[in-house]
Tab-separated table of C-alpha atoms in Angstrom:
chain	number	residue	atom	x	y	z
O	1	SER	CA	-1.352	-10.594	9.429
O	2	ALA	CA	-0.149	-7.953	11.884
O	3	VAL	CA	-2.166	-5.799	14.224
O	4	ILE	CA	-1.196	-2.217	13.525
O	5	SER	CA	-2.528	0.860	15.235
O	6	GLN	CA	-2.065	4.504	14.399
O	7	LYS	CA	-2.714	7.630	16.416
O	8	PRO	CA	-4.396	9.989	15.787
O	9	SER	CA	-6.918	8.576	13.345
O	10	ARG	CA	-7.592	12.073	12.046
O	11	ASP	CA	-6.695	15.658	12.792
O	12	ILE	CA	-7.312	19.138	11.531
O	13	CYS	CA	-4.271	21.364	11.891
O	14	GLN	CA	-3.382	24.952	11.149
O	15	ARG	CA	-0.858	25.968	8.564
O	16	GLY	CA	2.673	26.252	9.963
O	17	THR	CA	2.197	23.768	12.788
O	18	SER	CA	3.487	20.211	13.107
O	19	LEU	CA	1.790	16.897	13.767
O	20	THR	CA	3.355	13.670	14.987
O	21	ILE	CA	1.708	10.401	13.963
O	22	GLN	CA	2.415	7.238	15.940
O	23	CYS	CA	2.430	3.684	14.635
O	24	GLN	CA	2.406	0.674	16.958
O	25	VAL	CA	2.641	-2.965	15.912
O	26	ASP	CA	1.658	-5.976	18.025
O	27	SER	CA	4.891	-7.871	17.426
O	28	GLN	CA	8.365	-7.336	16.145
O	29	VAL	CA	8.618	-6.604	12.475
O	30	THR	CA	11.589	-6.172	10.225
O	31	MET	CA	10.536	-3.305	8.041
O	32	MET	CA	8.367	-0.312	8.732
O	33	PHE	CA	7.369	2.181	6.063
O	34	TRP	CA	5.467	5.433	5.894
O	35	TYR	CA	3.175	6.164	2.926
O	36	ARG	CA	1.035	9.073	1.839
O	37	GLN	CA	-2.190	8.641	-0.082
O	38	GLN	CA	-3.915	11.649	-1.466
O	39	PRO	CA	-7.658	11.399	-2.291
O	40	GLY	CA	-8.288	9.118	-5.245
O	41	GLN	CA	-4.588	8.443	-5.671
O	42	SER	CA	-2.198	5.553	-5.240
O	43	LEU	CA	0.163	4.976	-2.374
O	44	THR	CA	3.400	6.992	-2.349
O	45	LEU	CA	6.271	5.831	-0.203
O	46	ILE	CA	7.703	8.603	1.980
O	47	ALA	CA	10.457	6.687	3.744
O	48	THR	CA	11.629	3.469	5.306
O	49	ALA	CA	11.875	3.725	9.091
O	50	ASN	CA	15.092	2.105	10.231
O	51	GLN	CA	15.404	0.953	13.815
O	52	GLY	CA	18.041	2.895	15.680
O	53	SER	CA	19.216	4.928	12.705
O	54	GLU	CA	18.109	7.603	10.289
O	55	ALA	CA	15.214	6.822	7.991
O	56	THR	CA	15.751	6.273	4.256
O	57	TYR	CA	13.763	8.858	2.299
O	58	GLU	CA	12.364	8.561	-1.192
O	59	SER	CA	12.902	11.158	-3.870
O	60	GLY	CA	10.906	14.269	-3.123
O	61	PHE	CA	10.753	13.742	0.635
O	62	VAL	CA	13.257	15.200	3.099
O	63	ILE	CA	14.037	14.679	6.745
O	64	ASP	CA	13.439	18.311	7.716
O	65	LYS	CA	9.866	18.119	6.486
O	66	PHE	CA	9.081	14.504	7.548
O	67	PRO	CA	11.295	13.506	10.491
O	68	ILE	CA	10.879	9.846	11.408
O	69	SER	CA	11.850	7.941	14.486
O	70	ARG	CA	11.924	4.189	15.176
O	71	PRO	CA	13.274	3.584	18.638
O	72	ASN	CA	12.440	-0.142	18.640
O	73	LEU	CA	11.082	-2.909	16.442
O	74	THR	CA	7.383	-2.267	17.171
O	75	PHE	CA	7.035	1.541	17.175
O	76	SER	CA	7.608	4.436	14.827
O	77	THR	CA	6.597	8.077	14.508
O	78	LEU	CA	6.244	10.354	11.514
O	79	THR	CA	6.158	14.106	11.993
O	80	VAL	CA	4.715	16.379	9.334
O	81	SER	CA	6.462	19.704	9.934
O	82	ASN	CA	5.548	23.250	9.044
O	83	MET	CA	2.346	22.055	7.434
O	84	SER	CA	0.665	23.618	4.443
O	85	PRO	CA	-2.680	22.706	2.822
O	86	GLU	CA	-0.764	20.595	0.281
O	87	ASP	CA	0.114	18.217	3.147
O	88	SER	CA	-3.555	17.310	3.548
O	89	SER	CA	-3.603	13.589	2.931
O	90	ILE	CA	-3.904	10.189	4.508
O	91	TYR	CA	-0.676	8.955	6.083
O	92	LEU	CA	-0.264	5.211	6.536
O	93	CYS	CA	2.352	3.160	8.253
O	94	SER	CA	3.097	-0.252	6.894
O	95	VAL	CA	5.074	-3.244	8.136
O	96	VAL	CA	6.704	-6.354	6.813
O	97	ARG	CA	6.976	-9.228	9.270
O	98	THR	CA	10.291	-10.902	9.902
O	99	SER	CA	10.936	-13.631	7.318
O	100	SER	CA	7.906	-12.667	5.287
O	101	TYR	CA	7.297	-10.805	2.059
O	102	GLU	CA	3.813	-9.730	3.098
O	103	GLN	CA	3.231	-6.076	3.761
O	104	TYR	CA	0.367	-4.847	5.939
O	105	PHE	CA	-1.024	-1.390	6.451
O	106	GLY	CA	-2.163	0.525	9.471
O	107	PRO	CA	-5.629	2.191	9.461
O	108	GLY	CA	-4.177	5.548	8.410
O	109	THR	CA	-4.231	9.075	9.753
O	110	ARG	CA	-6.411	11.545	7.862
O	111	LEU	CA	-4.746	14.967	8.041
O	112	THR	CA	-6.457	18.190	6.991
O	113	VAL	CA	-4.423	21.389	7.005
O	114	THR	CA	-6.331	24.647	7.003
Q	1	GLY	CA	13.767	2.086	-10.025
Q	2	GLU	CA	10.697	-0.046	-10.503
Q	3	ASN	CA	7.725	1.292	-12.498
Q	4	VAL	CA	4.343	-0.433	-12.321
Q	5	GLU	CA	1.640	0.384	-14.831
Q	6	GLN	CA	-1.944	-0.702	-14.206
Q	7	HIS	CA	-5.068	-0.692	-16.331
Q	8	PRO	CA	-7.880	-0.061	-16.622
Q	9	SER	CA	-8.227	2.805	-14.156
Q	10	THR	CA	-11.958	2.131	-13.832
Q	11	LEU	CA	-13.941	-1.017	-14.543
Q	12	SER	CA	-17.668	-1.660	-14.345
Q	13	VAL	CA	-19.066	-5.169	-14.541
Q	14	GLN	CA	-22.433	-6.764	-13.994
Q	15	GLU	CA	-22.803	-8.929	-10.918
Q	16	GLY	CA	-21.781	-12.467	-11.736
Q	17	ASP	CA	-19.443	-11.480	-14.549
Q	18	SER	CA	-15.661	-11.702	-14.398
Q	19	ALA	CA	-13.264	-8.799	-13.920
Q	20	VAL	CA	-9.657	-8.653	-15.073
Q	21	ILE	CA	-7.044	-6.082	-14.064
Q	22	LYS	CA	-3.668	-6.031	-15.752
Q	23	CYS	CA	-0.291	-4.708	-14.664
Q	24	THR	CA	3.171	-4.495	-16.150
Q	25	TYR	CA	6.463	-3.921	-14.378
Q	26	SER	CA	9.835	-2.716	-15.533
Q	27	ASP	CA	12.452	-4.196	-13.190
Q	28	SER	CA	13.403	-7.725	-14.134
Q	29	ALA	CA	14.683	-8.220	-10.571
Q	30	SER	CA	11.133	-7.955	-9.181
Q	31	ASN	CA	9.992	-11.327	-7.862
Q	32	TYR	CA	7.050	-10.595	-5.579
Q	33	PHE	CA	3.690	-9.284	-6.775
Q	34	PRO	CA	0.959	-8.546	-4.218
Q	35	TRP	CA	-2.553	-7.286	-4.860
Q	36	TYR	CA	-4.428	-5.009	-2.475
Q	37	LYS	CA	-8.094	-4.167	-2.134
Q	38	GLN	CA	-9.038	-0.833	-0.663
Q	39	GLU	CA	-12.616	-0.112	0.233
Q	40	LEU	CA	-13.679	3.474	0.657
Q	41	GLY	CA	-12.292	4.988	3.794
Q	42	LYS	CA	-10.356	1.877	4.765
Q	43	ARG	CA	-6.778	0.681	4.669
Q	44	PRO	CA	-5.416	-1.378	1.763
Q	45	GLN	CA	-5.842	-5.083	2.453
Q	46	LEU	CA	-3.601	-7.754	0.974
Q	47	ILE	CA	-5.864	-10.150	-0.872
Q	48	ILE	CA	-3.475	-12.324	-2.827
Q	49	ASP	CA	0.145	-12.403	-3.920
Q	50	ILE	CA	2.358	-14.353	-6.259
Q	51	ARG	CA	6.069	-14.970	-6.394
Q	52	SER	CA	8.118	-15.291	-9.523
Q	53	ASN	CA	8.595	-19.006	-9.242
Q	54	VAL	CA	4.855	-19.536	-9.727
Q	55	GLY	CA	2.812	-18.826	-12.855
Q	56	GLU	CA	-0.641	-18.826	-11.342
Q	57	LYS	CA	-2.273	-18.813	-7.944
Q	58	LYS	CA	-5.943	-19.135	-6.997
Q	59	ASP	CA	-7.881	-18.382	-3.864
Q	60	GLN	CA	-11.593	-19.091	-4.244
Q	61	ARG	CA	-12.935	-16.515	-6.738
Q	62	ILE	CA	-9.622	-14.662	-7.101
Q	63	ALA	CA	-6.704	-15.717	-9.212
Q	64	VAL	CA	-3.415	-14.076	-10.250
Q	65	THR	CA	-1.272	-14.947	-13.228
Q	66	LEU	CA	2.314	-13.948	-13.875
Q	67	ASN	CA	4.235	-13.842	-17.135
Q	68	LYS	CA	7.851	-13.144	-16.236
Q	69	THR	CA	9.021	-13.000	-19.839
Q	70	ALA	CA	6.535	-10.308	-20.730
Q	71	LYS	CA	6.756	-8.693	-17.303
Q	72	HIS	CA	3.067	-8.623	-16.746
Q	73	PHE	CA	0.688	-9.961	-14.172
Q	74	SER	CA	-3.074	-9.949	-13.842
Q	75	LEU	CA	-5.842	-10.246	-11.270
Q	76	HIS	CA	-8.923	-12.215	-12.199
Q	77	ILE	CA	-12.118	-12.079	-10.142
Q	78	THR	CA	-14.856	-14.505	-11.147
Q	79	GLU	CA	-18.558	-14.424	-10.221
Q	80	THR	CA	-18.249	-10.849	-9.065
Q	81	GLN	CA	-20.398	-9.644	-6.191
Q	82	PRO	CA	-21.319	-6.118	-5.047
Q	83	GLU	CA	-18.907	-6.418	-2.124
Q	84	ASP	CA	-16.062	-6.775	-4.602
Q	85	SER	CA	-16.575	-3.071	-5.435
Q	86	ALA	CA	-13.369	-1.295	-4.347
Q	87	VAL	CA	-10.091	0.056	-5.586
Q	88	TYR	CA	-7.558	-2.627	-6.423
Q	89	PHE	CA	-3.812	-1.957	-6.459
Q	90	CYS	CA	-1.165	-4.140	-7.998
Q	91	ALA	CA	2.401	-3.886	-6.769
Q	92	ALA	CA	5.859	-5.249	-7.351
Q	93	SER	CA	9.017	-5.646	-5.341
Q	94	SER	CA	12.200	-7.585	-5.335
Q	95	GLY	CA	10.869	-9.283	-2.288
Q	96	GLY	CA	12.038	-9.836	1.231
Q	97	TYR	CA	12.826	-6.528	2.811
Q	98	GLN	CA	12.608	-4.445	-0.340
Q	99	LYS	CA	10.133	-1.648	-0.836
Q	100	VAL	CA	6.975	-2.242	-2.827
Q	101	THR	CA	6.022	-0.093	-5.815
Q	102	PHE	CA	2.297	0.335	-6.421
Q	103	GLY	CA	0.263	0.797	-9.561
Q	104	ILE	CA	-2.219	3.667	-9.868
Q	105	GLY	CA	-5.192	1.541	-8.863
Q	106	THR	CA	-8.338	0.267	-10.578
Q	107	LYS	CA	-11.719	1.298	-9.323
Q	108	LEU	CA	-13.991	-1.707	-9.769
Q	109	GLN	CA	-17.731	-1.247	-9.666
Q	110	VAL	CA	-19.930	-4.326	-9.569
Q	111	ILE	CA	-23.439	-3.454	-10.676
Q	112	PRO	CA	-26.185	-5.538	-9.002
């Protein structure tokens, strides 16, 4: 498995502000993803974080709302911009190790927007 | 794109009984099928996976079966224990560096 950390673990933010979530992995991985999981729901892929280039977004998610950076093979950030209460959710980063199919998840960031 | 359907959405079993969760997928190119267990307030944990060149895989009390022709795969948990209570997600991908598509999840309750 991979050791994945996320910061912050939780936050309460005001409407209209932005929050940046960090994801750090203990070793180089090929793929990094960002997911959203609303209470009692499944995992929804936001985007694939590409090292050194723009992220690949899924339908319904746009760069202006969820800018993503991945400056190297072990670190990525997701920003939730101009937040509204509908953005309240758990955000998880996920990685796939080089030469492996297995995907592992970080501990998640619980975001509440008031 | 891939579509994964999962059922049942909730499942209650008596301790010691078996539990079966079933999933179907739509993309015939999918060749990797992981299962995740998510306990309340925790991250999803990979518990077992199967690739399309295998029909069945077992790991102690957990087994997965895959029927490529019918495009369905199942998770079997035998001799269930209270600590098996969690939400289980099936998923499918075309493997390697491709994204994984998740089912809606099954909330399993094991009654002592």
